JSON list of C-alpha atoms in Angstrom, two decimals:
[
{"chain": "V", "resi": 1, "resn": "UNK", "atom": "CA", "xyz": [83.17, 107.87, 117.84]},
{"chain": "V", "resi": 2, "resn": "UNK", "atom": "CA", "xyz": [85.26, 105.34, 115.92]},
{"chain": "V", "resi": 3, "resn": "UNK", "atom": "CA", "xyz": [85.46, 105.05, 112.16]},
{"chain": "V", "resi": 4, "resn": "UNK", "atom": "CA", "xyz": [86.24, 101.74, 110.50]},
{"chain": "V", "resi": 5, "resn": "UNK", "atom": "CA", "xyz": [88.21, 101.61, 107.23]},
{"chain": "V", "resi": 6, "resn": "UNK", "atom": "CA", "xyz": [88.49, 98.52, 105.05]},
{"chain": "V", "resi": 7, "resn": "UNK", "atom": "CA", "xyz": [91.19, 97.68, 102.53]},
{"chain": "V", "resi": 8, "resn": "UNK", "atom": "CA", "xyz": [91.62, 95.15, 99.72]},
{"chain": "V", "resi": 9, "resn": "UNK", "atom": "CA", "xyz": [95.21, 94.36, 100.64]},
{"chain": "V", "resi": 10, "resn": "UNK", "atom": "CA", "xyz": [97.58, 94.77, 103.56]},
{"chain": "V", "resi": 11, "resn": "UNK", "atom": "CA", "xyz": [99.73, 96.98, 101.28]},
{"chain": "V", "resi": 12, "resn": "UNK", "atom": "CA", "xyz": [96.82, 99.43, 100.94]},
{"chain": "V", "resi": 13, "resn": "UNK", "atom": "CA", "xyz": [96.34, 99.43, 104.72]},
{"chain": "V", "resi": 14, "resn": "UNK", "atom": "CA", "xyz": [100.04, 100.04, 105.36]},
{"chain": "V", "resi": 15, "resn": "UNK", "atom": "CA", "xyz": [100.14, 102.84, 102.81]},
{"chain": "V", "resi": 16, "resn": "UNK", "atom": "CA", "xyz": [97.02, 104.40, 104.36]},
{"chain": "V", "resi": 17, "resn": "UNK", "atom": "CA", "xyz": [98.75, 104.42, 107.74]},
{"chain": "V", "resi": 18, "resn": "UNK", "atom": "CA", "xyz": [101.86, 106.01, 106.23]},
{"chain": "V", "resi": 19, "resn": "UNK", "atom": "CA", "xyz": [99.80, 108.64, 104.40]},
{"chain": "V", "resi": 20, "resn": "UNK", "atom": "CA", "xyz": [97.91, 109.73, 107.52]},
{"chain": "V", "resi": 21, "resn": "UNK", "atom": "CA", "xyz": [101.24, 110.14, 109.31]},
{"chain": "V", "resi": 22, "resn": "UNK", "atom": "CA", "xyz": [102.03, 113.03, 106.94]},
{"chain": "V", "resi": 23, "resn": "UNK", "atom": "CA", "xyz": [101.12, 116.47, 108.29]},
{"chain": "V", "resi": 24, "resn": "UNK", "atom": "CA", "xyz": [98.07, 117.79, 106.43]},
{"chain": "V", "resi": 25, "resn": "UNK", "atom": "CA", "xyz": [96.86, 114.37, 105.28]},
{"chain": "V", "resi": 26, "resn": "UNK", "atom": "CA", "xyz": [93.90, 113.01, 107.20]},
{"chain": "V", "resi": 27, "resn": "UNK", "atom": "CA", "xyz": [91.94, 109.79, 106.77]},
{"chain": "V", "resi": 28, "resn": "UNK", "atom": "CA", "xyz": [89.58, 111.23, 104.15]},
{"chain": "V", "resi": 29, "resn": "UNK", "atom": "CA", "xyz": [92.47, 112.58, 102.06]},
{"chain": "V", "resi": 30, "resn": "UNK", "atom": "CA", "xyz": [94.38, 109.29, 102.36]},
{"chain": "V", "resi": 31, "resn": "UNK", "atom": "CA", "xyz": [91.23, 107.43, 101.32]},
{"chain": "V", "resi": 32, "resn": "UNK", "atom": "CA", "xyz": [90.83, 109.76, 98.32]},
{"chain": "V", "resi": 33, "resn": "UNK", "atom": "CA", "xyz": [94.43, 109.07, 97.25]},
{"chain": "V", "resi": 34, "resn": "UNK", "atom": "CA", "xyz": [93.90, 105.29, 97.53]},
{"chain": "V", "resi": 35, "resn": "UNK", "atom": "CA", "xyz": [90.65, 105.45, 95.57]},
{"chain": "V", "resi": 36, "resn": "UNK", "atom": "CA", "xyz": [92.34, 107.42, 92.78]},
{"chain": "V", "resi": 37, "resn": "UNK", "atom": "CA", "xyz": [95.47, 105.27, 92.43]},
{"chain": "V", "resi": 38, "resn": "UNK", "atom": "CA", "xyz": [96.53, 101.75, 93.34]},
{"chain": "V", "resi": 39, "resn": "UNK", "atom": "CA", "xyz": [98.99, 101.26, 96.21]},
{"chain": "V", "resi": 40, "resn": "UNK", "atom": "CA", "xyz": [101.74, 100.30, 93.77]},
{"chain": "V", "resi": 41, "resn": "UNK", "atom": "CA", "xyz": [101.15, 103.44, 91.72]},
{"chain": "V", "resi": 42, "resn": "UNK", "atom": "CA", "xyz": [101.27, 105.70, 94.77]},
{"chain": "V", "resi": 43, "resn": "UNK", "atom": "CA", "xyz": [104.54, 104.12, 95.88]},
{"chain": "V", "resi": 44, "resn": "UNK", "atom": "CA", "xyz": [105.91, 104.61, 92.36]},
{"chain": "V", "resi": 45, "resn": "UNK", "atom": "CA", "xyz": [104.85, 108.28, 92.33]},
{"chain": "V", "resi": 46, "resn": "UNK", "atom": "CA", "xyz": [106.45, 108.86, 95.73]},
{"chain": "V", "resi": 47, "resn": "UNK", "atom": "CA", "xyz": [109.72, 107.15, 94.78]},
{"chain": "V", "resi": 48, "resn": "UNK", "atom": "CA", "xyz": [109.94, 108.98, 91.45]},
{"chain": "V", "resi": 49, "resn": "UNK", "atom": "CA", "xyz": [108.88, 112.28, 93.11]},
{"chain": "V", "resi": 50, "resn": "UNK", "atom": "CA", "xyz": [105.97, 112.75, 90.69]},
{"chain": "V", "resi": 51, "resn": "UNK", "atom": "CA", "xyz": [104.33, 115.78, 92.32]},
{"chain": "V", "resi": 52, "resn": "UNK", "atom": "CA", "xyz": [101.95, 116.31, 89.38]},
{"chain": "V", "resi": 53, "resn": "UNK", "atom": "CA", "xyz": [100.46, 112.80, 89.66]},
{"chain": "V", "resi": 54, "resn": "UNK", "atom": "CA", "xyz": [99.85, 113.15, 93.40]},
{"chain": "V", "resi": 55, "resn": "UNK", "atom": "CA", "xyz": [98.42, 116.63, 92.84]},
{"chain": "V", "resi": 56, "resn": "UNK", "atom": "CA", "xyz": [95.83, 115.14, 90.45]},
{"chain": "V", "resi": 57, "resn": "UNK", "atom": "CA", "xyz": [94.01, 113.76, 93.48]},
{"chain": "V", "resi": 58, "resn": "UNK", "atom": "CA", "xyz": [91.08, 115.96, 94.48]},
{"chain": "V", "resi": 59, "resn": "UNK", "atom": "CA", "xyz": [91.99, 117.99, 97.57]},
{"chain": "V", "resi": 60, "resn": "UNK", "atom": "CA", "xyz": [95.78, 117.67, 97.23]},
{"chain": "V", "resi": 61, "resn": "UNK", "atom": "CA", "xyz": [97.71, 120.84, 96.50]},
{"chain": "V", "resi": 62, "resn": "UNK", "atom": "CA", "xyz": [101.33, 121.29, 95.54]},
{"chain": "V", "resi": 63, "resn": "UNK", "atom": "CA", "xyz": [102.64, 121.71, 99.08]},
{"chain": "V", "resi": 64, "resn": "UNK", "atom": "CA", "xyz": [100.82, 118.64, 100.39]},
{"chain": "V", "resi": 65, "resn": "UNK", "atom": "CA", "xyz": [102.00, 116.56, 97.42]},
{"chain": "V", "resi": 66, "resn": "UNK", "atom": "CA", "xyz": [105.59, 117.63, 98.08]},
{"chain": "V", "resi": 67, "resn": "UNK", "atom": "CA", "xyz": [105.22, 116.90, 101.80]},
{"chain": "V", "resi": 68, "resn": "UNK", "atom": "CA", "xyz": [103.92, 113.38, 101.04]},
{"chain": "V", "resi": 69, "resn": "UNK", "atom": "CA", "xyz": [106.93, 112.74, 98.80]},
{"chain": "V", "resi": 70, "resn": "UNK", "atom": "CA", "xyz": [109.47, 114.15, 101.26]},
{"chain": "V", "resi": 71, "resn": "UNK", "atom": "CA", "xyz": [108.00, 112.41, 104.31]},
{"chain": "V", "resi": 72, "resn": "UNK", "atom": "CA", "xyz": [107.42, 109.00, 102.70]},
{"chain": "V", "resi": 73, "resn": "UNK", "atom": "CA", "xyz": [110.20, 108.68, 100.12]},
{"chain": "V", "resi": 74, "resn": "UNK", "atom": "CA", "xyz": [112.43, 106.71, 102.51]},
{"chain": "V", "resi": 75, "resn": "UNK", "atom": "CA", "xyz": [109.55, 104.73, 104.04]},
{"chain": "V", "resi": 76, "resn": "UNK", "atom": "CA", "xyz": [107.77, 103.29, 100.99]},
{"chain": "V", "resi": 77, "resn": "UNK", "atom": "CA", "xyz": [108.94, 100.64, 98.57]},
{"chain": "V", "resi": 78, "resn": "UNK", "atom": "CA", "xyz": [111.31, 98.98, 101.03]},
{"chain": "V", "resi": 79, "resn": "UNK", "atom": "CA", "xyz": [112.35, 95.55, 99.83]},
{"chain": "V", "resi": 80, "resn": "UNK", "atom": "CA", "xyz": [111.24, 96.18, 96.27]},
{"chain": "V", "resi": 81, "resn": "UNK", "atom": "CA", "xyz": [113.57, 95.92, 93.34]},
{"chain": "V", "resi": 82, "resn": "UNK", "atom": "CA", "xyz": [113.48, 98.85, 90.94]},
{"chain": "V", "resi": 83, "resn": "UNK", "atom": "CA", "xyz": [112.16, 96.46, 88.28]},
{"chain": "V", "resi": 84, "resn": "UNK", "atom": "CA", "xyz": [109.23, 95.58, 90.56]},
{"chain": "V", "resi": 85, "resn": "UNK", "atom": "CA", "xyz": [108.03, 99.16, 90.62]},
{"chain": "V", "resi": 86, "resn": "UNK", "atom": "CA", "xyz": [105.09, 99.81, 88.38]},
{"chain": "V", "resi": 87, "resn": "UNK", "atom": "CA", "xyz": [106.00, 100.87, 84.84]},
{"chain": "V", "resi": 88, "resn": "UNK", "atom": "CA", "xyz": [109.16, 102.78, 85.81]},
{"chain": "V", "resi": 89, "resn": "UNK", "atom": "CA", "xyz": [111.00, 101.76, 82.66]},
{"chain": "V", "resi": 90, "resn": "UNK", "atom": "CA", "xyz": [108.53, 103.15, 80.12]},
{"chain": "V", "resi": 91, "resn": "UNK", "atom": "CA", "xyz": [105.79, 105.56, 81.11]},
{"chain": "V", "resi": 92, "resn": "UNK", "atom": "CA", "xyz": [104.83, 106.22, 77.47]},
{"chain": "V", "resi": 93, "resn": "UNK", "atom": "CA", "xyz": [103.61, 102.64, 77.04]},
{"chain": "V", "resi": 94, "resn": "UNK", "atom": "CA", "xyz": [101.69, 102.94, 80.30]},
{"chain": "V", "resi": 95, "resn": "UNK", "atom": "CA", "xyz": [100.11, 106.26, 79.33]},
{"chain": "V", "resi": 96, "resn": "UNK", "atom": "CA", "xyz": [99.09, 105.13, 75.85]},
{"chain": "V", "resi": 97, "resn": "UNK", "atom": "CA", "xyz": [97.68, 101.86, 77.17]},
{"chain": "V", "resi": 98, "resn": "UNK", "atom": "CA", "xyz": [95.78, 103.70, 79.90]},
{"chain": "V", "resi": 99, "resn": "UNK", "atom": "CA", "xyz": [94.29, 106.11, 77.35]},
{"chain": "V", "resi": 100, "resn": "UNK", "atom": "CA", "xyz": [93.13, 103.18, 75.22]},
{"chain": "V", "resi": 101, "resn": "UNK", "atom": "CA", "xyz": [91.55, 101.39, 78.20]},
{"chain": "V", "resi": 102, "resn": "UNK", "atom": "CA", "xyz": [89.84, 104.59, 79.38]},
{"chain": "V", "resi": 103, "resn": "UNK", "atom": "CA", "xyz": [88.47, 105.09, 75.85]},
{"chain": "V", "resi": 104, "resn": "UNK", "atom": "CA", "xyz": [87.05, 101.57, 76.07]},
{"chain": "V", "resi": 105, "resn": "UNK", "atom": "CA", "xyz": [85.11, 102.54, 79.20]},
{"chain": "V", "resi": 106, "resn": "UNK", "atom": "CA", "xyz": [87.36, 101.34, 82.04]},
{"chain": "V", "resi": 107, "resn": "UNK", "atom": "CA", "xyz": [87.78, 103.49, 85.14]},
{"chain": "V", "resi": 108, "resn": "UNK", "atom": "CA", "xyz": [91.33, 104.66, 85.86]},
{"chain": "V", "resi": 109, "resn": "UNK", "atom": "CA", "xyz": [91.68, 102.40, 88.91]},
{"chain": "V", "resi": 110, "resn": "UNK", "atom": "CA", "xyz": [90.39, 99.27, 87.12]},
{"chain": "V", "resi": 111, "resn": "UNK", "atom": "CA", "xyz": [92.56, 100.00, 84.07]},
{"chain": "V", "resi": 112, "resn": "UNK", "atom": "CA", "xyz": [95.67, 100.38, 86.23]},
{"chain": "V", "resi": 113, "resn": "UNK", "atom": "CA", "xyz": [94.93, 97.14, 88.12]},
{"chain": "V", "resi": 114, "resn": "UNK", "atom": "CA", "xyz": [94.49, 95.22, 84.88]},
{"chain": "V", "resi": 115, "resn": "UNK", "atom": "CA", "xyz": [97.69, 96.70, 83.44]},
{"chain": "V", "resi": 116, "resn": "UNK", "atom": "CA", "xyz": [99.60, 95.89, 86.65]},
{"chain": "V", "resi": 117, "resn": "UNK", "atom": "CA", "xyz": [98.52, 92.24, 86.44]},
{"chain": "V", "resi": 118, "resn": "UNK", "atom": "CA", "xyz": [99.69, 92.01, 82.83]},
{"chain": "V", "resi": 119, "resn": "UNK", "atom": "CA", "xyz": [103.06, 93.65, 83.60]},
{"chain": "V", "resi": 120, "resn": "UNK", "atom": "CA", "xyz": [103.66, 91.38, 86.63]},
{"chain": "V", "resi": 121, "resn": "UNK", "atom": "CA", "xyz": [103.00, 88.25, 84.57]},
{"chain": "V", "resi": 122, "resn": "UNK", "atom": "CA", "xyz": [104.93, 89.40, 81.49]},
{"chain": "V", "resi": 123, "resn": "UNK", "atom": "CA", "xyz": [108.66, 88.94, 81.05]},
{"chain": "V", "resi": 124, "resn": "UNK", "atom": "CA", "xyz": [110.69, 91.47, 79.06]},
{"chain": "V", "resi": 125, "resn": "UNK", "atom": "CA", "xyz": [109.45, 94.34, 76.92]},
{"chain": "V", "resi": 126, "resn": "UNK", "atom": "CA", "xyz": [105.78, 94.81, 76.10]},
{"chain": "V", "resi": 127, "resn": "UNK", "atom": "CA", "xyz": [104.13, 96.89, 73.40]},
{"chain": "V", "resi": 128, "resn": "UNK", "atom": "CA", "xyz": [101.11, 99.13, 73.86]},
{"chain": "V", "resi": 129, "resn": "UNK", "atom": "CA", "xyz": [99.05, 96.77, 71.71]},
{"chain": "V", "resi": 130, "resn": "UNK", "atom": "CA", "xyz": [100.05, 93.72, 73.77]},
{"chain": "V", "resi": 131, "resn": "UNK", "atom": "CA", "xyz": [99.40, 95.50, 77.05]},
{"chain": "V", "resi": 132, "resn": "UNK", "atom": "CA", "xyz": [95.93, 96.65, 75.99]},
{"chain": "V", "resi": 133, "resn": "UNK", "atom": "CA", "xyz": [95.01, 93.27, 74.45]},
{"chain": "V", "resi": 134, "resn": "UNK", "atom": "CA", "xyz": [96.16, 91.32, 77.52]},
{"chain": "V", "resi": 135, "resn": "UNK", "atom": "CA", "xyz": [94.43, 93.79, 79.87]},
{"chain": "V", "resi": 136, "resn": "UNK", "atom": "CA", "xyz": [91.17, 93.09, 78.06]},
{"chain": "V", "resi": 137, "resn": "UNK", "atom": "CA", "xyz": [91.61, 89.31, 78.29]}
]
C-alpha cells in the first residue's frame, strides 16, 4: 500500500527525501525529525555537525545522528550563504530567546519558526529582548 506525506514547503519535502536516503532513517524517523525541528534548523545542525541536537529527536541514537551528518553534510545547504543559516553567529541569543518563548507557552517548533522570521527580517545584531519581543508581535 502507498503512504502519502504532506509538507508545508518544498524545502521540507527535499530534506525529507534526503533524510530517508540515509541508512537507518525511514519515513517515520524522518517525519519525527521534521516535526521536532524546522528544515532550516536541521540543515544548520547538519552543517555544524551538532550531533547532540539531532540526538534529541525521539528514536535517534548517536550512531544514526552521526550517519545523518556524515551522509548529508555535503548535500544540504547548497546555495546558502553562511549568514543565511539559522542563528549560526550567536547560539546563546537563540537559546535564551527560545527558553523565554517556551516559558510563555510556545511549542519548540512554533517558537523556532517565529524566531526565524524575525532573524530573516532583521538586519545586523539582535538582542534577546528584541528577538523575544518581535517574535511575540
